[in-house]
Amino acid sequence: MRIAIAGCGQLARMLALAGWEMGHHFSFIADPDESTDCVAGLGPVVARDDYHEPPALFEALGRPNVVTVEKEHVSVALLEGLADHCLVAPSPEAIRICQHRGREKTALQNLGINTAPFQLLEDGPSLLTAVEALGYPAFVKSCEQGYDGQNQWLLRDPDSLAALAAQMESLPPLVVEGAVHFDRELSMIAARSVSGETALYPLAENRHREGILLTSEVPAANISDETQAQANHIARTLLEQWSYVGVLSIELFDEGGALRVNELAPRVHNSGHWSQDAGVTSQFSNHIRAITDTRPGNTQPALYAGMMNLLGREPDAALLGAADVNLHWYTKSVRSRRKVGHINVQAKDRARLQQRLAELEAALYPEGEPL
Ligand SMILES: Nc1ncnc2c1ncn2[C@@H]1O[C@H](COP(=O)(O)OP(=O)(O)O)[C@@H](O)[C@H]1O
Ligand SMILES: [Mg+2]
């Protein structure tokens, strides 16, 4: 099949690499000014702005059988136009919900899924009223275009609120969230095929540095049956209620075993990269399988698996020479804090996995050195 991907970043790269193995062909839709380094050599790249009408874009993409996305910030009108010509998966409606924090939180609430307490400023309350209702600390996030901690503000006290309120005129639509006093952050990668077959990966435990994912450990430690059941219920509810097709990623807060959804991504996710080297069907392969109506493959690793992001740095030869380390390099230029690759590691037991992640972190991110 021919598959077109909206976006040209590392997720598009890894989707295409997985799909090439299965004999699929790819084309890519590039936004103006978007770097296409990651997908060089993997298929034709079409500049969105050169084709204002969906039929012309569909032709330029090589008449794909399926259009999918590697990011949520894609024009829904464009996807709807392409949906007249071929399958678009996930659906434009799922992408419309997930690209806006307000719509996403409201959709979760309507399905009875717990989130952080929140107020949407579009609905009328002022920033002041919303923060007073939710209390400090409060997280203020732009409804759109936020990632890796961008476009969000942590308000600890009335002074920080006043400083942000002073810029209100120039701020985008916002959602305010009360702080969740979580013990840890988890995520689940879930997949559903065109025919409705589902597969869930084990919960990952994620650690961040400066608001950016640094490591994932799989399966997350000490998950009770009740917590696992909550996660499975959340994932299945979303997949089934939305008739979702493809991989859906769910970021979760774990508060003493009770889960709240932090955010959703209608795509493969950084916290699922471990699956490339863990003896399972990777999240990338399962996304391709799901959107080409193939039953999802195995999601349960036999070993403990870990992932460490390479943020603005290249690992040295000694680190890469370790037998348990696999490099995934995105062929981007290295800039401070930029995700330029990741390494995956596996171990027979959890203690060994944690030791390896600690060793790799010490080698890559020496104590005290900024990202
Ligand atoms: N309501 C909240 N309570 C506590 N911590 C939060 C809350 N919202 C966000 N955070 C912290 O900030 C991080 C980034 O927020 P998130 O909404 O996931 O944005 P991004 O799109 O940048 O990943 C989260 O992973 C979490 O550590
Ligand atoms: Mg997040």
Coordinates of C-alpha atoms and ligand atoms in Angstrom, one line a residue:
M1 CA 0.0 0.0 0.0
R2 CA 0.9 3.6 -0.2
I3 CA 0.7 5.5 3.0
A4 CA 0.9 9.3 3.3
I5 CA 2.0 10.8 6.6
A6 CA 1.3 14.4 7.6
G7 CA 4.6 15.5 9.2
C8 CA 8.2 14.9 8.5
G9 CA 9.8 14.5 11.9
Q10 CA 11.3 11.5 13.7
L11 CA 7.9 9.8 14.3
A12 CA 7.2 9.9 10.6
R13 CA 10.7 8.5 10.0
M14 CA 10.2 5.6 12.4
L15 CA 6.7 4.9 11.0
A16 CA 8.1 4.7 7.5
L17 CA 11.0 2.6 8.5
A18 CA 8.6 0.1 10.1
G19 CA 6.3 0.2 7.1
W20 CA 9.0 -0.2 4.5
E21 CA 9.8 -3.6 6.1
M22 CA 6.2 -4.7 5.4
G23 CA 6.5 -3.6 1.8
H24 CA 4.5 -0.3 2.0
H25 CA 5.5 2.9 0.3
F26 CA 5.4 6.3 1.8
S27 CA 4.9 10.0 1.0
F28 CA 5.0 12.9 3.4
I29 CA 3.2 16.2 3.8
A30 CA 5.5 19.0 4.9
D31 CA 4.3 22.3 6.5
P32 CA 6.0 25.5 5.4
D33 CA 9.5 25.8 7.0
E34 CA 9.3 22.2 8.3
S35 CA 12.6 20.4 8.2
T36 CA 12.4 17.2 6.2
D37 CA 15.8 15.8 7.3
C38 CA 14.3 12.9 9.2
V39 CA 12.4 11.5 6.2
A40 CA 15.2 12.0 3.6
G41 CA 15.2 9.0 1.3
L42 CA 12.0 7.4 2.6
G43 CA 9.6 8.7 0.0
P44 CA 8.5 11.9 -1.8
V45 CA 7.8 15.0 0.3
V46 CA 5.0 17.2 -0.8
A47 CA 4.8 20.8 0.4
R48 CA 1.3 21.4 1.7
D49 CA 1.2 25.0 0.5
D50 CA 1.8 24.0 -3.1
Y51 CA -1.6 22.2 -3.2
H52 CA -4.5 24.2 -1.9
E53 CA -7.2 21.7 -3.1
P54 CA -7.4 18.2 -1.5
P55 CA -7.7 16.4 -4.9
A56 CA -4.4 18.0 -6.1
L57 CA -2.7 17.1 -2.8
F58 CA -4.0 13.5 -3.0
E59 CA -2.6 13.2 -6.5
A60 CA 0.7 14.7 -5.5
L61 CA 1.0 12.2 -2.6
G62 CA 0.8 9.4 -5.1
R63 CA -2.9 8.5 -4.5
P64 CA -2.3 6.9 -1.1
N65 CA -4.5 4.2 0.3
V66 CA -4.3 5.7 3.7
V67 CA -3.3 9.1 5.2
T68 CA -2.1 9.2 8.8
V69 CA -0.3 11.7 11.0
E70 CA 2.8 11.9 13.1
K71 CA 1.6 14.9 15.0
E72 CA -1.8 16.4 16.1
H73 CA -1.1 19.9 14.8
V74 CA -2.4 19.2 11.3
S75 CA -5.2 21.1 9.5
V76 CA -8.4 19.2 10.2
A77 CA -10.0 20.7 7.0
L78 CA -7.1 19.3 5.0
L79 CA -7.6 15.8 6.5
E80 CA -11.4 16.0 5.9
G81 CA -10.7 16.9 2.3
L82 CA -8.3 13.9 1.9
A83 CA -10.9 11.7 3.6
D84 CA -13.1 12.1 0.5
H85 CA -10.4 10.2 -1.4
C86 CA -9.0 7.6 1.0
L87 CA -9.0 6.4 4.6
V88 CA -7.7 8.9 7.0
A89 CA -6.7 7.2 10.3
P90 CA -7.0 8.3 13.0
S91 CA -10.1 10.1 12.0
P92 CA -10.0 13.9 11.5
E93 CA -12.5 14.2 14.4
A94 CA -10.1 12.3 16.8
I95 CA -7.3 14.6 15.7
R96 CA -9.6 17.7 16.1
I97 CA -10.3 16.7 19.7
C98 CA -6.7 15.9 20.6
Q99 CA -5.2 19.0 19.1
H100 CA -7.0 21.2 21.6
R101 CA -6.5 20.7 25.3
G102 CA -9.9 22.1 26.1
R103 CA -11.8 19.9 23.7
E104 CA -9.7 16.9 24.8
K105 CA -10.4 17.4 28.6
T106 CA -14.1 18.0 27.9
A107 CA -14.3 14.8 25.8
L108 CA -12.6 12.8 28.6
Q109 CA -14.9 14.3 31.2
N110 CA -17.9 13.3 29.1
L111 CA -16.7 9.7 29.0
G112 CA -16.3 9.7 32.8
I113 CA -12.5 9.6 32.6
N114 CA -10.7 11.5 35.4
T115 CA -8.4 14.3 34.5
A116 CA -6.8 17.1 36.6
P117 CA -9.5 19.6 37.8
F118 CA -9.7 22.2 35.1
Q119 CA -11.4 25.3 33.8
L120 CA -11.5 26.4 30.2
L121 CA -11.0 30.2 29.9
E122 CA -13.0 30.2 26.6
D123 CA -16.1 29.5 28.7
G124 CA -15.9 32.9 30.3
P125 CA -14.2 32.7 33.7
S126 CA -11.2 35.0 33.9
L127 CA -7.8 33.7 34.6
L128 CA -8.1 35.1 38.2
T129 CA -11.4 33.4 38.9
A130 CA -10.2 30.1 37.4
V131 CA -7.0 30.1 39.5
E132 CA -8.9 31.1 42.6
A133 CA -11.3 28.2 42.1
L134 CA -8.5 25.7 41.5
G135 CA -5.9 27.0 44.0
Y136 CA -2.1 27.2 43.8
P137 CA -0.1 25.8 42.3
A138 CA -1.9 26.0 39.0
F139 CA -0.9 25.0 35.6
V140 CA -1.9 27.3 32.8
K141 CA -1.6 25.8 29.3
S142 CA -2.3 27.0 25.9
C143 CA -5.1 25.0 24.3
E144 CA -3.1 24.4 21.2
Q145 CA 0.5 24.1 20.1
G146 CA 1.9 23.0 23.5
Y147 CA 4.5 20.2 23.7
D148 CA 7.6 19.4 25.9
G149 CA 6.5 22.0 28.4
Q150 CA 6.2 24.8 25.8
N151 CA 3.4 27.3 26.1
Q152 CA 2.6 26.5 29.7
W153 CA 3.0 28.4 32.9
L154 CA 3.2 27.1 36.5
L155 CA 1.6 29.6 38.9
R156 CA 2.8 29.2 42.4
D157 CA 1.4 32.4 44.0
P158 CA -0.6 35.6 43.3
D159 CA 2.5 37.4 42.1
S160 CA 3.1 34.9 39.2
L161 CA -0.6 35.1 38.4
A162 CA -0.5 38.9 38.2
A163 CA 2.6 38.7 36.0
L164 CA 0.8 36.3 33.6
A165 CA -2.5 38.2 33.7
A166 CA -0.6 41.4 32.6
Q167 CA 0.2 39.7 29.3
M168 CA -3.4 38.3 28.9
E169 CA -4.2 40.2 25.7
S170 CA -1.3 38.5 23.9
L171 CA -2.0 35.0 25.2
P172 CA -3.7 32.3 23.2
P173 CA -6.9 30.4 24.4
L174 CA -6.0 28.7 27.7
V175 CA -7.0 26.0 30.0
V176 CA -6.1 26.2 33.7
E177 CA -5.5 23.0 35.7
G178 CA -5.2 22.4 39.4
A179 CA -2.0 20.6 40.3
V180 CA -2.2 16.9 40.7
H181 CA 0.0 15.6 43.5
F182 CA 1.0 12.5 41.7
D183 CA 3.5 9.9 42.8
R184 CA 4.7 9.3 39.2
E185 CA 3.8 9.6 35.6
L186 CA 2.8 6.6 33.5
S187 CA 1.7 6.2 29.9
M188 CA -0.1 3.6 27.9
I189 CA 0.2 3.0 24.2
A190 CA -3.0 1.4 22.7
A191 CA -3.9 0.4 19.2
R192 CA -7.1 -0.4 17.3
S193 CA -7.3 -1.7 13.8
V194 CA -9.9 -0.8 11.1
S195 CA -11.8 -4.0 12.0
G196 CA -11.8 -3.1 15.7
E197 CA -9.1 -5.5 17.1
T198 CA -7.3 -3.8 20.0
A199 CA -3.9 -4.3 21.7
L200 CA -2.5 -2.5 24.8
Y201 CA 1.1 -2.3 25.7
P202 CA 2.2 -2.5 29.4
L203 CA 2.2 0.7 31.3
A204 CA 5.4 2.7 31.0
E205 CA 6.8 4.7 33.9
N206 CA 8.2 8.0 32.6
R207 CA 10.7 10.5 34.0
H208 CA 11.2 14.0 32.7
R209 CA 13.9 16.5 32.9
E210 CA 13.1 20.2 32.4
G211 CA 9.7 19.3 31.1
I212 CA 11.0 16.9 28.5
L213 CA 10.7 13.1 28.6
L214 CA 14.1 11.6 29.6
T215 CA 13.4 7.9 30.3
S216 CA 10.7 5.3 30.1
E217 CA 10.8 2.0 32.0
V218 CA 8.6 -0.9 31.1
P219 CA 6.6 -2.5 32.6
A220 CA 6.1 0.2 35.3
A221 CA 6.9 -1.2 38.7
N222 CA 4.3 -2.1 41.4
I223 CA 1.2 -1.8 39.3
S224 CA -1.7 -3.3 41.2
D225 CA -4.5 -5.2 39.4
E226 CA -6.8 -2.3 40.2
T227 CA -4.5 0.2 38.6
Q228 CA -4.0 -1.9 35.6
A229 CA -7.7 -2.4 35.2
Q230 CA -8.3 1.4 35.4
A231 CA -5.7 1.9 32.6
N232 CA -7.2 -0.8 30.5
H233 CA -10.6 0.6 31.0
I234 CA -9.5 4.2 30.0
A235 CA -7.8 2.9 26.9
R236 CA -10.6 0.6 25.8
T237 CA -13.2 3.3 26.4
L238 CA -11.4 5.8 24.2
L239 CA -10.6 3.3 21.4
E240 CA -14.1 2.0 21.3
Q241 CA -16.2 5.1 21.9
W242 CA -14.2 7.0 19.3
S243 CA -14.0 4.0 16.9
Y244 CA -10.4 5.0 16.9
V245 CA -8.0 3.5 14.2
G246 CA -4.3 3.5 14.8
V247 CA -2.1 4.0 17.9
L248 CA -3.5 6.2 20.6
S249 CA -1.1 7.4 23.4
I250 CA -2.4 8.2 26.9
E251 CA -0.3 10.1 29.4
L252 CA -1.4 9.4 33.0
F253 CA -0.8 10.6 36.5
D254 CA -0.6 7.9 39.2
E255 CA -1.8 9.2 42.6
G256 CA -1.6 6.3 45.0
G257 CA -2.8 3.9 42.4
A258 CA -5.7 6.1 41.2
L259 CA -5.2 7.3 37.6
R260 CA -6.0 10.6 35.9
V261 CA -5.4 11.3 32.2
N262 CA -2.9 14.1 31.7
E263 CA -3.1 14.3 27.9
L264 CA -3.7 12.2 24.8
A265 CA -1.8 12.0 21.6
P266 CA -3.5 10.6 18.5
R267 CA -0.3 9.0 17.3
V268 CA 2.8 7.1 18.3
H269 CA 4.5 8.5 21.3
N270 CA 8.0 9.0 22.7
S271 CA 7.2 6.8 25.7
G272 CA 6.5 3.9 23.4
H273 CA 9.9 3.9 21.6
W274 CA 11.1 1.1 23.9
S275 CA 8.9 -1.3 21.9
Q276 CA 11.3 -1.2 18.9
D277 CA 13.8 -3.5 20.6
A278 CA 11.9 -5.4 23.2
G279 CA 10.9 -8.5 21.2
V280 CA 7.3 -7.2 20.6
T281 CA 5.6 -5.7 17.6
S282 CA 6.7 -2.1 17.9
Q283 CA 4.3 0.8 18.3
F284 CA 5.3 1.9 14.8
S285 CA 4.6 -1.5 13.2
N286 CA 1.3 -1.8 15.1
H287 CA 0.2 1.7 13.9
I288 CA 0.9 0.6 10.3
R289 CA -0.9 -2.7 10.9
A290 CA -3.9 -1.0 12.5
I291 CA -4.4 1.5 9.7
T292 CA -3.9 -1.1 7.0
D293 CA -6.5 -3.3 8.7
T294 CA -4.1 -6.0 10.0
R295 CA -4.6 -7.4 13.5
P296 CA -2.1 -5.8 16.0
G297 CA 0.9 -7.9 16.9
N298 CA 2.3 -8.9 20.3
T299 CA 2.6 -6.1 22.8
Q300 CA 4.0 -8.0 25.9
P301 CA 7.8 -8.0 26.2
A302 CA 9.6 -11.0 27.6
L303 CA 12.4 -8.7 29.1
Y304 CA 12.4 -5.4 31.0
A305 CA 12.8 -2.6 28.6
G306 CA 14.0 1.0 28.9
M307 CA 14.4 4.0 26.7
M308 CA 16.5 7.1 27.2
N309 CA 16.2 10.2 25.0
L310 CA 19.2 11.9 23.5
L311 CA 18.5 15.5 24.2
G312 CA 20.9 17.8 22.4
R313 CA 23.7 15.3 22.5
E314 CA 25.3 12.4 20.6
P315 CA 26.5 9.3 22.5
D316 CA 30.1 8.3 22.3
A317 CA 31.4 5.1 20.7
A318 CA 32.0 3.4 24.1
L319 CA 28.4 3.8 25.1
L320 CA 27.1 2.6 21.8
G321 CA 29.4 -0.4 21.8
A322 CA 27.5 -1.9 24.8
A323 CA 25.8 -5.1 23.8
D324 CA 22.5 -4.2 25.3
V325 CA 22.2 -0.7 23.7
N326 CA 20.4 0.1 20.5
L327 CA 20.7 3.5 18.9
H328 CA 17.9 5.2 17.0
W329 CA 19.3 8.4 15.4
Y330 CA 16.9 10.8 13.7
T331 CA 19.5 12.4 11.4
K332 CA 18.7 15.9 12.7
S333 CA 21.3 18.6 13.6
V334 CA 22.2 18.6 17.3
R335 CA 20.9 21.6 19.2
S336 CA 20.6 22.1 22.9
R337 CA 17.5 20.3 24.4
R338 CA 16.5 19.0 21.0
K339 CA 15.4 15.3 20.7
V340 CA 17.9 14.0 18.2
G341 CA 17.7 10.3 19.0
H342 CA 17.1 7.7 21.7
I343 CA 18.7 4.5 22.9
N344 CA 16.8 1.4 24.0
V345 CA 18.1 -1.1 26.5
Q346 CA 16.7 -4.4 27.8
A347 CA 17.5 -6.5 30.9
K348 CA 16.5 -9.8 32.5
D349 CA 15.4 -8.2 35.7
R350 CA 14.2 -4.8 36.9
A351 CA 17.2 -4.1 39.1
R352 CA 19.6 -4.6 36.2
L353 CA 17.4 -2.4 33.9
Q354 CA 17.4 0.4 36.5
Q355 CA 21.2 0.1 37.0
R356 CA 21.7 0.4 33.2
L357 CA 19.5 3.4 32.9
A358 CA 21.3 5.0 35.8
E359 CA 24.7 4.3 34.2
L360 CA 23.6 5.6 30.8
E361 CA 22.1 8.7 32.4
A362 CA 25.4 9.4 34.3
A363 CA 27.4 9.0 31.1
L364 CA 25.1 11.1 28.9
Y365 CA 23.9 13.7 31.4
P366 CA 26.7 14.4 33.9
E367 CA 25.4 15.8 37.2
G368 CA 24.8 19.5 37.1
E369 CA 25.2 19.9 33.4
P370 CA 22.2 21.7 31.8
L371 CA 20.4 20.1 28.9
Ligands
LIG1 N1 -2.1 19.5 36.4 C1 -0.9 19.1 36.6 N2 -0.5 18.8 37.9 C2 0.8 18.4 38.1 N3 1.8 18.3 37.1 C3 1.4 18.7 35.9 C4 0.1 19.1 35.6 N4 0.1 19.3 34.2 C5 1.3 19.1 33.8 N5 2.1 18.7 34.7 C6 3.6 18.4 34.6 O1 4.0 19.0 33.4 C7 4.4 18.1 32.4 C8 4.1 18.6 31.0 O2 2.7 18.8 30.9 P1 1.8 18.3 29.6 O3 0.4 18.7 29.8 O4 2.1 16.8 29.5 O5 2.5 19.1 28.5 P2 3.4 18.7 27.2 O6 2.4 18.8 26.1 O7 4.4 19.7 27.2 O8 3.9 17.3 27.5 C9 3.7 16.8 32.8 O9 4.3 15.7 32.2 C10 3.7 16.9 34.3 O10 5.0 16.5 34.8
MG2 MG 2.9 15.6 28.1

